mmCIF file of C-alpha atoms and ligand atoms in Angstrom:
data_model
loop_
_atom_site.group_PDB
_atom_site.id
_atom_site.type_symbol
_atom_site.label_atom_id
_atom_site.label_comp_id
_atom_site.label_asym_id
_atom_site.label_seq_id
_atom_site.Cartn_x
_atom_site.Cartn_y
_atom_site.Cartn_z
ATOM 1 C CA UNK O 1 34.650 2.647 3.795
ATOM 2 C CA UNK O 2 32.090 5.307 2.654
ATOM 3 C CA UNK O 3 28.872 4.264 2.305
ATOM 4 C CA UNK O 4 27.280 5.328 -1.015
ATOM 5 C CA UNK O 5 23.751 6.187 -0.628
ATOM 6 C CA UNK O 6 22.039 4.160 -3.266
ATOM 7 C CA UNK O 7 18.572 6.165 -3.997
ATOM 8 C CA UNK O 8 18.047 3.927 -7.491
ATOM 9 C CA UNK O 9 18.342 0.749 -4.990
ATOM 10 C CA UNK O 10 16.207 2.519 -2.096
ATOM 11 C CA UNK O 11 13.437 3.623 -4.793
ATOM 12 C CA UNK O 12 12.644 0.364 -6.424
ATOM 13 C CA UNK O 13 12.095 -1.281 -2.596
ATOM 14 C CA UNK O 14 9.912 1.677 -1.536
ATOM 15 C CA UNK O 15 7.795 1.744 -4.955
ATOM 16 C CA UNK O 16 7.715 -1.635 -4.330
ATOM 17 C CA UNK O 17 5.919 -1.135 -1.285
ATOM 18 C CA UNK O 18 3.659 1.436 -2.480
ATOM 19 C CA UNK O 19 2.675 -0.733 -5.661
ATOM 20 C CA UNK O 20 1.399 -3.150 -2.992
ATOM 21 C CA UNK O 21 -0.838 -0.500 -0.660
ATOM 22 C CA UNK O 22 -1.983 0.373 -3.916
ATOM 23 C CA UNK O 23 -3.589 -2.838 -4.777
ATOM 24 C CA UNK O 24 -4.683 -3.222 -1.625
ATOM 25 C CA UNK O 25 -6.582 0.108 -1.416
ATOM 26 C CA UNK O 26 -8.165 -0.384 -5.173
ATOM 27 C CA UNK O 27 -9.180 -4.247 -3.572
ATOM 28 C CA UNK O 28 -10.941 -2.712 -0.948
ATOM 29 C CA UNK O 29 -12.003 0.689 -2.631
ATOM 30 C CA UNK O 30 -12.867 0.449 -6.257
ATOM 31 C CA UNK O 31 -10.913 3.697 -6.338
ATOM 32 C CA UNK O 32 -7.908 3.950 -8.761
ATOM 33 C CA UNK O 33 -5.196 6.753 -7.264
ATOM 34 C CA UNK O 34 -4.863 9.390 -9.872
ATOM 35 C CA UNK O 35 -2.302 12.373 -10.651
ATOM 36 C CA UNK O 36 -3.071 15.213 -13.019
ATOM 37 C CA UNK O 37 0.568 16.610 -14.081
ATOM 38 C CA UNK O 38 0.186 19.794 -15.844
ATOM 39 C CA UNK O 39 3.302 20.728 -18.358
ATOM 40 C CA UNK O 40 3.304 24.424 -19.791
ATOM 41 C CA UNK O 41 5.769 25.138 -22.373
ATOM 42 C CA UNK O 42 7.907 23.232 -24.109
ATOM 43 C CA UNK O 43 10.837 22.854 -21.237
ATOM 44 C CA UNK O 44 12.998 19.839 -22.121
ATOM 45 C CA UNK O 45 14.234 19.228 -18.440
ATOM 46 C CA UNK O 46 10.312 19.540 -17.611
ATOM 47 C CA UNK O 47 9.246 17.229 -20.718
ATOM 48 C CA UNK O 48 11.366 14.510 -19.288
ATOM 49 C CA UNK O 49 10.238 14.762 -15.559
ATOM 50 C CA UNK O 50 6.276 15.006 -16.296
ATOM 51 C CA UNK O 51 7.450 11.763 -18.355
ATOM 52 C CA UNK O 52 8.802 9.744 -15.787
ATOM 53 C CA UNK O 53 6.218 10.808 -13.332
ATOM 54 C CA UNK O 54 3.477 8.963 -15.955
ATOM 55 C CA UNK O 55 5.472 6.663 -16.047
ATOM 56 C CA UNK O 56 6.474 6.172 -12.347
ATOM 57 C CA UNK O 57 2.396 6.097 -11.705
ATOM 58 C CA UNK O 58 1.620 3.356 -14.493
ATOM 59 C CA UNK O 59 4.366 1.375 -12.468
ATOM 60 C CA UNK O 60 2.459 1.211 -8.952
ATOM 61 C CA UNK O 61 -1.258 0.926 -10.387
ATOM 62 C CA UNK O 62 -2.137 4.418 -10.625
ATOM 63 C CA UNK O 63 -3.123 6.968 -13.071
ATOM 64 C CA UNK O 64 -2.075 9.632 -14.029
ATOM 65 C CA UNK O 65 -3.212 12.473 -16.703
ATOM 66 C CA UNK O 66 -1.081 14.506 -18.367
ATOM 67 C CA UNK O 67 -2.204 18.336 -19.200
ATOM 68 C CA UNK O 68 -0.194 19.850 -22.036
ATOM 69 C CA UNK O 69 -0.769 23.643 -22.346
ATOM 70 C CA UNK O 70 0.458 25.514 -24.791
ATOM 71 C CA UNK O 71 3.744 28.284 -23.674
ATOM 72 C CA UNK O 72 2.032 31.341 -24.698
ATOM 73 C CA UNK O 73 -1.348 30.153 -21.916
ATOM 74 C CA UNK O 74 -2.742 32.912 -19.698
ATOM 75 C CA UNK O 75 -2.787 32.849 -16.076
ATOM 76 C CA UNK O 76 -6.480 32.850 -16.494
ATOM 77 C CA UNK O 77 -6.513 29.411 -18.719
ATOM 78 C CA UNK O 78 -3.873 27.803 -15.352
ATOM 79 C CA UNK O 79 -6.613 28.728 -13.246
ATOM 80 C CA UNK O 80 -9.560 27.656 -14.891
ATOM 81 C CA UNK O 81 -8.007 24.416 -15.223
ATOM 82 C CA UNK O 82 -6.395 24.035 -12.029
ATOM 83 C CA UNK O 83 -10.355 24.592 -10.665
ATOM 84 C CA UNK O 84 -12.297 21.715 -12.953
ATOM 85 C CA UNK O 85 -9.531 19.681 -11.293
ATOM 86 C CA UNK O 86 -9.458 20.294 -7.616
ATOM 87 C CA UNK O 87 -13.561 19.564 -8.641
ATOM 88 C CA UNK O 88 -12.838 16.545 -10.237
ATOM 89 C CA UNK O 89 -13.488 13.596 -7.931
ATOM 90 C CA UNK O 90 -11.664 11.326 -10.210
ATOM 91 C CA UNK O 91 -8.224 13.367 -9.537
ATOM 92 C CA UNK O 92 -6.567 13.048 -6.427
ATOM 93 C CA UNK O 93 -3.182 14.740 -6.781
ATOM 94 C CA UNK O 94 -2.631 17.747 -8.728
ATOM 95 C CA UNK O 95 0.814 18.958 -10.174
ATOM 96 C CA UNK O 96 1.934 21.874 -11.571
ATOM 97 C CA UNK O 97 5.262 21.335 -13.401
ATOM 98 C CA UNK O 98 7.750 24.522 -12.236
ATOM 99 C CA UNK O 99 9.096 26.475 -13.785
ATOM 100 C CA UNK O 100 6.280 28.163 -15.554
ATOM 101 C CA UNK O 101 6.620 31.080 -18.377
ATOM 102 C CA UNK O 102 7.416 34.372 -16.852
ATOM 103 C CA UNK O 103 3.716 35.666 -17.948
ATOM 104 C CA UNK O 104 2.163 33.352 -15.212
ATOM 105 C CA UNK O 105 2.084 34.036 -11.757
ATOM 106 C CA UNK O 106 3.817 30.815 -9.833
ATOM 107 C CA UNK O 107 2.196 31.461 -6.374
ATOM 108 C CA UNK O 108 -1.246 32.399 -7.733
ATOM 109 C CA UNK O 109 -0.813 29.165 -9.111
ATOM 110 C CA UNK O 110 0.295 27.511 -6.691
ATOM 111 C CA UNK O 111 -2.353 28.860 -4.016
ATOM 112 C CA UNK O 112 -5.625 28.026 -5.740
ATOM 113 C CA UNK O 113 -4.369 24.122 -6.388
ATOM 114 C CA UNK O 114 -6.951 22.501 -3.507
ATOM 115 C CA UNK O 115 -4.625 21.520 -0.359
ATOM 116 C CA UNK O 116 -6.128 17.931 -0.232
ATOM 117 C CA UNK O 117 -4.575 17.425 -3.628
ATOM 118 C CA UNK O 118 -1.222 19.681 -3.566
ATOM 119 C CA UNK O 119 1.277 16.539 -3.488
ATOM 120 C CA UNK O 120 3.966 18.695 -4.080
ATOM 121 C CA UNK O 121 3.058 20.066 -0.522
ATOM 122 C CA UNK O 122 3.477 23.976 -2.022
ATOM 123 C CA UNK O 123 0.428 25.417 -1.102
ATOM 124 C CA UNK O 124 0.855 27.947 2.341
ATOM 125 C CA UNK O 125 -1.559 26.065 4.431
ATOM 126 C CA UNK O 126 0.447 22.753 3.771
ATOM 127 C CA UNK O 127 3.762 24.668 4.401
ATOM 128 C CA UNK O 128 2.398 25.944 7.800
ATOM 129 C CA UNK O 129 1.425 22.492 8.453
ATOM 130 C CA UNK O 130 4.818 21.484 8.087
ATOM 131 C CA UNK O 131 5.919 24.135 10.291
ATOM 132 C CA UNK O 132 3.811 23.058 13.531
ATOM 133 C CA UNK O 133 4.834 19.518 12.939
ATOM 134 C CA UNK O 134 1.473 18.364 11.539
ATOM 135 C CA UNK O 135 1.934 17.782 7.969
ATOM 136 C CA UNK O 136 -0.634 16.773 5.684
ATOM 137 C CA UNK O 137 1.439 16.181 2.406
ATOM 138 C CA UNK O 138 5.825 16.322 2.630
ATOM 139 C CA UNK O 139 7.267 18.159 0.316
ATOM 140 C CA UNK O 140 9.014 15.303 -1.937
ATOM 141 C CA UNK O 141 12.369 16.118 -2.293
ATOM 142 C CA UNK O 142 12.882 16.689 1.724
ATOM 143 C CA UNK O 143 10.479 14.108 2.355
ATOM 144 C CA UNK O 144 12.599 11.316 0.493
ATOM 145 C CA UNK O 145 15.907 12.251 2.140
ATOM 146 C CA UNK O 146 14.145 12.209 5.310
ATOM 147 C CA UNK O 147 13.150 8.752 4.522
ATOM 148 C CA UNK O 148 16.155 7.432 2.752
ATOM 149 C CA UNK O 149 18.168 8.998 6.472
ATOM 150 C CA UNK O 150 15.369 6.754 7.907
ATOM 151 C CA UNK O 151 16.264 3.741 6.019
ATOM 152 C CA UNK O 152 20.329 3.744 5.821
ATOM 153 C CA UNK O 153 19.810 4.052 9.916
ATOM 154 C CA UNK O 154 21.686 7.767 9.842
ATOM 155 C CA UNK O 155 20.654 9.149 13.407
ATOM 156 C CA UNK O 156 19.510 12.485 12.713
ATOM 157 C CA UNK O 157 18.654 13.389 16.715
ATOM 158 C CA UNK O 158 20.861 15.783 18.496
ATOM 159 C CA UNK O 159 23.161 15.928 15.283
ATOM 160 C CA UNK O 160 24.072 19.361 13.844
ATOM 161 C CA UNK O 161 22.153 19.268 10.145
ATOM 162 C CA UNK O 162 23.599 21.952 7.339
ATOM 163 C CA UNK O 163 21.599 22.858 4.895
ATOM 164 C CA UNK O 164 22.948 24.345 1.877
ATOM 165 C CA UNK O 165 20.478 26.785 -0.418
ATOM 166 C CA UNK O 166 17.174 28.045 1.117
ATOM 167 C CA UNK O 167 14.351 27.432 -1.779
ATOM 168 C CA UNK O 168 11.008 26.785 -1.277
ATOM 169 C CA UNK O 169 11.127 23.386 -2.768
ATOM 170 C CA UNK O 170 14.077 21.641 -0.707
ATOM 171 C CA UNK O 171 15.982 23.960 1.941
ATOM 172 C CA UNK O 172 13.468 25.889 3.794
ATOM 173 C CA UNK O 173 10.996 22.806 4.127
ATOM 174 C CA UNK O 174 13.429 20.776 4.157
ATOM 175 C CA UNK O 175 15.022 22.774 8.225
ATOM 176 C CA UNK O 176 11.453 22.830 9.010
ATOM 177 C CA UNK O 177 11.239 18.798 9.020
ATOM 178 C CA UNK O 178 14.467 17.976 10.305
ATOM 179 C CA UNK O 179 14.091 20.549 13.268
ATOM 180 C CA UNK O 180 10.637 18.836 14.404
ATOM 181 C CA UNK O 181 10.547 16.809 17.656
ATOM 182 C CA UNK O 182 10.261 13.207 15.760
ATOM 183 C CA UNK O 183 11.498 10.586 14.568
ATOM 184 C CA UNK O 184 13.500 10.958 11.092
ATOM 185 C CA UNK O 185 14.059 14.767 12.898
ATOM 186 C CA UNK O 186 15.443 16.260 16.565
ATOM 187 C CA UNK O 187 18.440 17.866 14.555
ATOM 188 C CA UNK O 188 19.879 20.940 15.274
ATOM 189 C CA UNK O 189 19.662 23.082 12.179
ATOM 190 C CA UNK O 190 21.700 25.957 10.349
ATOM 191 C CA UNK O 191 20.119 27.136 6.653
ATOM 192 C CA UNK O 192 23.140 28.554 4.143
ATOM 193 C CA UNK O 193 22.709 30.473 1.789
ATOM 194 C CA UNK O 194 24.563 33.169 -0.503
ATOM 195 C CA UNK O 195 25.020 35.700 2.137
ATOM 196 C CA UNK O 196 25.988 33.489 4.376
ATOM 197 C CA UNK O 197 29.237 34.692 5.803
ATOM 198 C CA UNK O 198 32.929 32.236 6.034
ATOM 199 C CA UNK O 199 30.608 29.372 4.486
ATOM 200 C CA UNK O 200 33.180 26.470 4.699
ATOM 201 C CA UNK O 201 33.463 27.203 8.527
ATOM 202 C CA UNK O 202 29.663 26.613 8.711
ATOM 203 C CA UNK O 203 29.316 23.938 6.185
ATOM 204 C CA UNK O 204 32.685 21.638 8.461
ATOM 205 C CA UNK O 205 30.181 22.098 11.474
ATOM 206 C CA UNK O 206 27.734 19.763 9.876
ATOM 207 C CA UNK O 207 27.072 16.230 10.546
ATOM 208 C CA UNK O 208 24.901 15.505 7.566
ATOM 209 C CA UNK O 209 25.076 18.459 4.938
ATOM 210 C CA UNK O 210 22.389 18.910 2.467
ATOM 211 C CA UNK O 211 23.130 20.449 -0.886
ATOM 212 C CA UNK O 212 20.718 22.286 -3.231
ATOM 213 C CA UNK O 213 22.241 25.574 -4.694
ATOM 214 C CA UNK O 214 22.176 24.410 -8.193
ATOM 215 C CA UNK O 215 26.095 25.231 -8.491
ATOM 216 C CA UNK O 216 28.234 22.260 -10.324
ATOM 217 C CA UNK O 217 30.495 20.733 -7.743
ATOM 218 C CA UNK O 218 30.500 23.629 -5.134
ATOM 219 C CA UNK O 219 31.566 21.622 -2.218
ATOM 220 C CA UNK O 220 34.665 20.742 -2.181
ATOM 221 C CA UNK O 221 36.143 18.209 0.233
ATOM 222 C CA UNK O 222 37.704 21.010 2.652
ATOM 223 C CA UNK O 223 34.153 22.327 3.300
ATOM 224 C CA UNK O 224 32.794 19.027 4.484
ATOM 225 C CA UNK O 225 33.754 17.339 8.016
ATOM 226 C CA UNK O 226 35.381 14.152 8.109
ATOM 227 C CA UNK O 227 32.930 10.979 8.337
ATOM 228 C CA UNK O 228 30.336 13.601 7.340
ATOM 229 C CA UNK O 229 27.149 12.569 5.751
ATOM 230 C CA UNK O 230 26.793 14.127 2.034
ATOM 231 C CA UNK O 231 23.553 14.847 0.627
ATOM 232 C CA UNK O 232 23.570 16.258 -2.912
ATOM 233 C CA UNK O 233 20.140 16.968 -4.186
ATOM 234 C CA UNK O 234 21.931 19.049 -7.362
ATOM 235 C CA UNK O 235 21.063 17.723 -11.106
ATOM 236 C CA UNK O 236 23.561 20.090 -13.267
ATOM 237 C CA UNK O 237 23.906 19.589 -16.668
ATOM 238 C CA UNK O 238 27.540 20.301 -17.841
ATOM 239 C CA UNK O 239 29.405 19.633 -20.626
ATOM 240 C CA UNK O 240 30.908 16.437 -18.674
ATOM 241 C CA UNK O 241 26.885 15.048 -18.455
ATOM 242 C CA UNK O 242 25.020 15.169 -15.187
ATOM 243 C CA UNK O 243 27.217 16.323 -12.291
ATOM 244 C CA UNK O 244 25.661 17.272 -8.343
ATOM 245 C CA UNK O 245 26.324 20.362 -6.223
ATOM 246 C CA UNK O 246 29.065 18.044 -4.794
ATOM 247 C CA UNK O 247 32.503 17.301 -6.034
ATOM 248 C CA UNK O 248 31.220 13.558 -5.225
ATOM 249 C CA UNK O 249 34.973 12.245 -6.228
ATOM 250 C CA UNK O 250 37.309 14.509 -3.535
ATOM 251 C CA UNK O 251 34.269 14.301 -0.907
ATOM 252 C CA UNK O 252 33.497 10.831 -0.717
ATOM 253 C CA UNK O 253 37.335 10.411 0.282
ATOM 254 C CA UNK O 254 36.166 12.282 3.433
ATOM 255 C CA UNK O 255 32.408 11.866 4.308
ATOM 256 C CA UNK O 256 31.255 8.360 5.999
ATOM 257 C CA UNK O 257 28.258 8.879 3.945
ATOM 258 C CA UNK O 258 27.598 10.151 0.251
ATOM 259 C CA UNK O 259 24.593 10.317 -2.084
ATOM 260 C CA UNK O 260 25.720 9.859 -6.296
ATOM 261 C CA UNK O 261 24.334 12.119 -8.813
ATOM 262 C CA UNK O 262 22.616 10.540 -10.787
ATOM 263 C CA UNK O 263 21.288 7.493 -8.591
ATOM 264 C CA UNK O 264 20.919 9.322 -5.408
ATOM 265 C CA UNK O 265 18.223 11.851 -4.642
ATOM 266 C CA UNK O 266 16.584 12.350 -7.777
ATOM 267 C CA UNK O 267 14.477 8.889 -7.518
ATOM 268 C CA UNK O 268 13.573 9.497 -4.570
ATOM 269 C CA UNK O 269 11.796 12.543 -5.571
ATOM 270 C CA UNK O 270 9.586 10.796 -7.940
ATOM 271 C CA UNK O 271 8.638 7.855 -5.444
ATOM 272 C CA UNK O 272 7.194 10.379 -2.528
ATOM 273 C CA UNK O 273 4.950 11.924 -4.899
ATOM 274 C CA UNK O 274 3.800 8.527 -5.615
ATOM 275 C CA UNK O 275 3.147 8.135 -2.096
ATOM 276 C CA UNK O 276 2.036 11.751 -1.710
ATOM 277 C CA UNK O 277 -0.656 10.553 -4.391
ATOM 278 C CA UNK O 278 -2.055 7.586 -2.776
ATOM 279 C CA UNK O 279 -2.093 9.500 0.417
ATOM 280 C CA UNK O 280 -4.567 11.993 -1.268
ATOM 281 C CA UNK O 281 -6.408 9.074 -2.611
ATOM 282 C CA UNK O 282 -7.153 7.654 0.852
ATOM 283 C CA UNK O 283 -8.380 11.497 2.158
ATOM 284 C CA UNK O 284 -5.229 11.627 3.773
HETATM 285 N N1 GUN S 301 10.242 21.463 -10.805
HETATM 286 C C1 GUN S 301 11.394 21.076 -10.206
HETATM 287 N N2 GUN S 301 11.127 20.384 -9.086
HETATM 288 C C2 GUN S 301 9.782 20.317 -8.960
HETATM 289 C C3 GUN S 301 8.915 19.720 -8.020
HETATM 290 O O1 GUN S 301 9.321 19.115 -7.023
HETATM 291 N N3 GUN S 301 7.585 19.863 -8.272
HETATM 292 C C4 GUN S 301 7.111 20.552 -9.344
HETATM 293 N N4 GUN S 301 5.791 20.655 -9.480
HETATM 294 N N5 GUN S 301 7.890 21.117 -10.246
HETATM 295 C C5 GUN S 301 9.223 21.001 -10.056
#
């Protein structure tokens, strides 16, 4: 039987959890853990993640403000408000909704966010952090498949982990945690990506492959191992609604293991920034 990786079921325990540290830390601190989202543009994808991120927050005790700049705002304007915020003692976790219009610069964005309060875990310093095994902030996507490995009791030392898709936001941090001597980690890693030559021969080596290439059921059941484990961190909308970077039908006749899209990674996401925040909120 394949195990379906059940990240709706997984979130509401773990924001379970967190609603409860986070009544315990306002008990003994008087301090309310707050995120400042800040949504430029009128993306629709973007509208409704900023959304459930406020709403996500309100759900555990926190705050959260929500920053809505108009599309046509400068790089300058970004910056000026990214800097009353990292000064704002109030604020604990700042968040820059990506993509941003092609007028702004993303990583001069990205770099003057304050690295006590990047919860997205973006920022260089945090990503060199990550690197030498000393994180500050995890980067939430990784971070929650890391954790929801942790929790289905997938061993993850000694076993060969493929990553699919090399982007700042999932793959690349994503090899640098599961390579680190720890627990949740000790995997051998291999990073795909479009150059990469007789894919399917590297993608059968792995024993848990993680997908996020943004490509509508690329992985097809003869690329994936038998009693693999599937990860499929792809959101795709297609004319046939919201499909992964998995055919999740033909592979989860073949993997031992398989996240759904929707249901699997995606709500994860949402819950480690919540955890990211109060994490800021104690001074890390
Ligand atoms: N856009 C898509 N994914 C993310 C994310 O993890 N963080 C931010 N800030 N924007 C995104």
């Amino acid at each position: 039987m394949t195990t379906i990786l059940d990240g709706k079921s997984l979130s509401q325990t773990l924001r379970q959890e967190i609603a409860e540290e986070v009544a315990f830390f306002v008990a003994q601190t008087g301090i309310t853990p707050c995120l400042a989202a800040i949504l430029v543009g009128e993306d629709p994808a973007s509208q409704v993640y900023v959304r459930n991120k406020e709403r996500a927050c309100a759900n555990v005790g926190m705050k959260s403000v929500l920053f809505r700049l108009p599309a046509e705002t400068t790089s300058e304007e970004l910056l000026t408000l990214v800097e009353k915020l990292n000064h704002d003692a109030t604020v604990h976790g700042i968040l820059v909704q990506l993509p941003l219009p092609p007028q702004i610069d993303e990583k001069t964005i990205l770099d003057a966010i304050s690295p006590d309060k990047d919860v997205d875990a973006f920022h260089p310093a945090n990503v060199g952090l990550i690197l030498q095994g000393r994180p500050r902030f995890l980067p939430c996507t990784p971070f929650g498949i890391q954790e929801m490995l942790r929790r289905y009791g997938i061993e993850t030392a000694g076993k060969h982990v493929v990553i699919l898709g090399r982007s700042d936001i999932v793959g690349k941090p994503m090899g640098a945690m599961m390579v680190q001597r720890s627990q949740g980690a000790d995997a051998t890693v291999t990073i795909c990506h479009s150059k990469t030559a007789n894919l399917p021969a590297v993608t059968r080596l792995a024993d848990i492959l993680i997908v996020a290439i943004g490509r509508p059921r690329f992985v097809t059941a003869e690329m994936v191992k038998p009693g693999a484990v599937v990860v499929d961190v792809g959101i795709n909308r297609t004319e046939e609604g919201l499909v992964g970077d998995v055919d999740f039908e033909a592979v989860k006749e073949v993997a031992s293991a398989i996240t759904p899209v929707p249901g699997g990674v995606g709500p994860l996401t949402i819950t480690m920034l919540l955890g990211n925040t109060l994490k800021a909120a104690r001074g890390i």
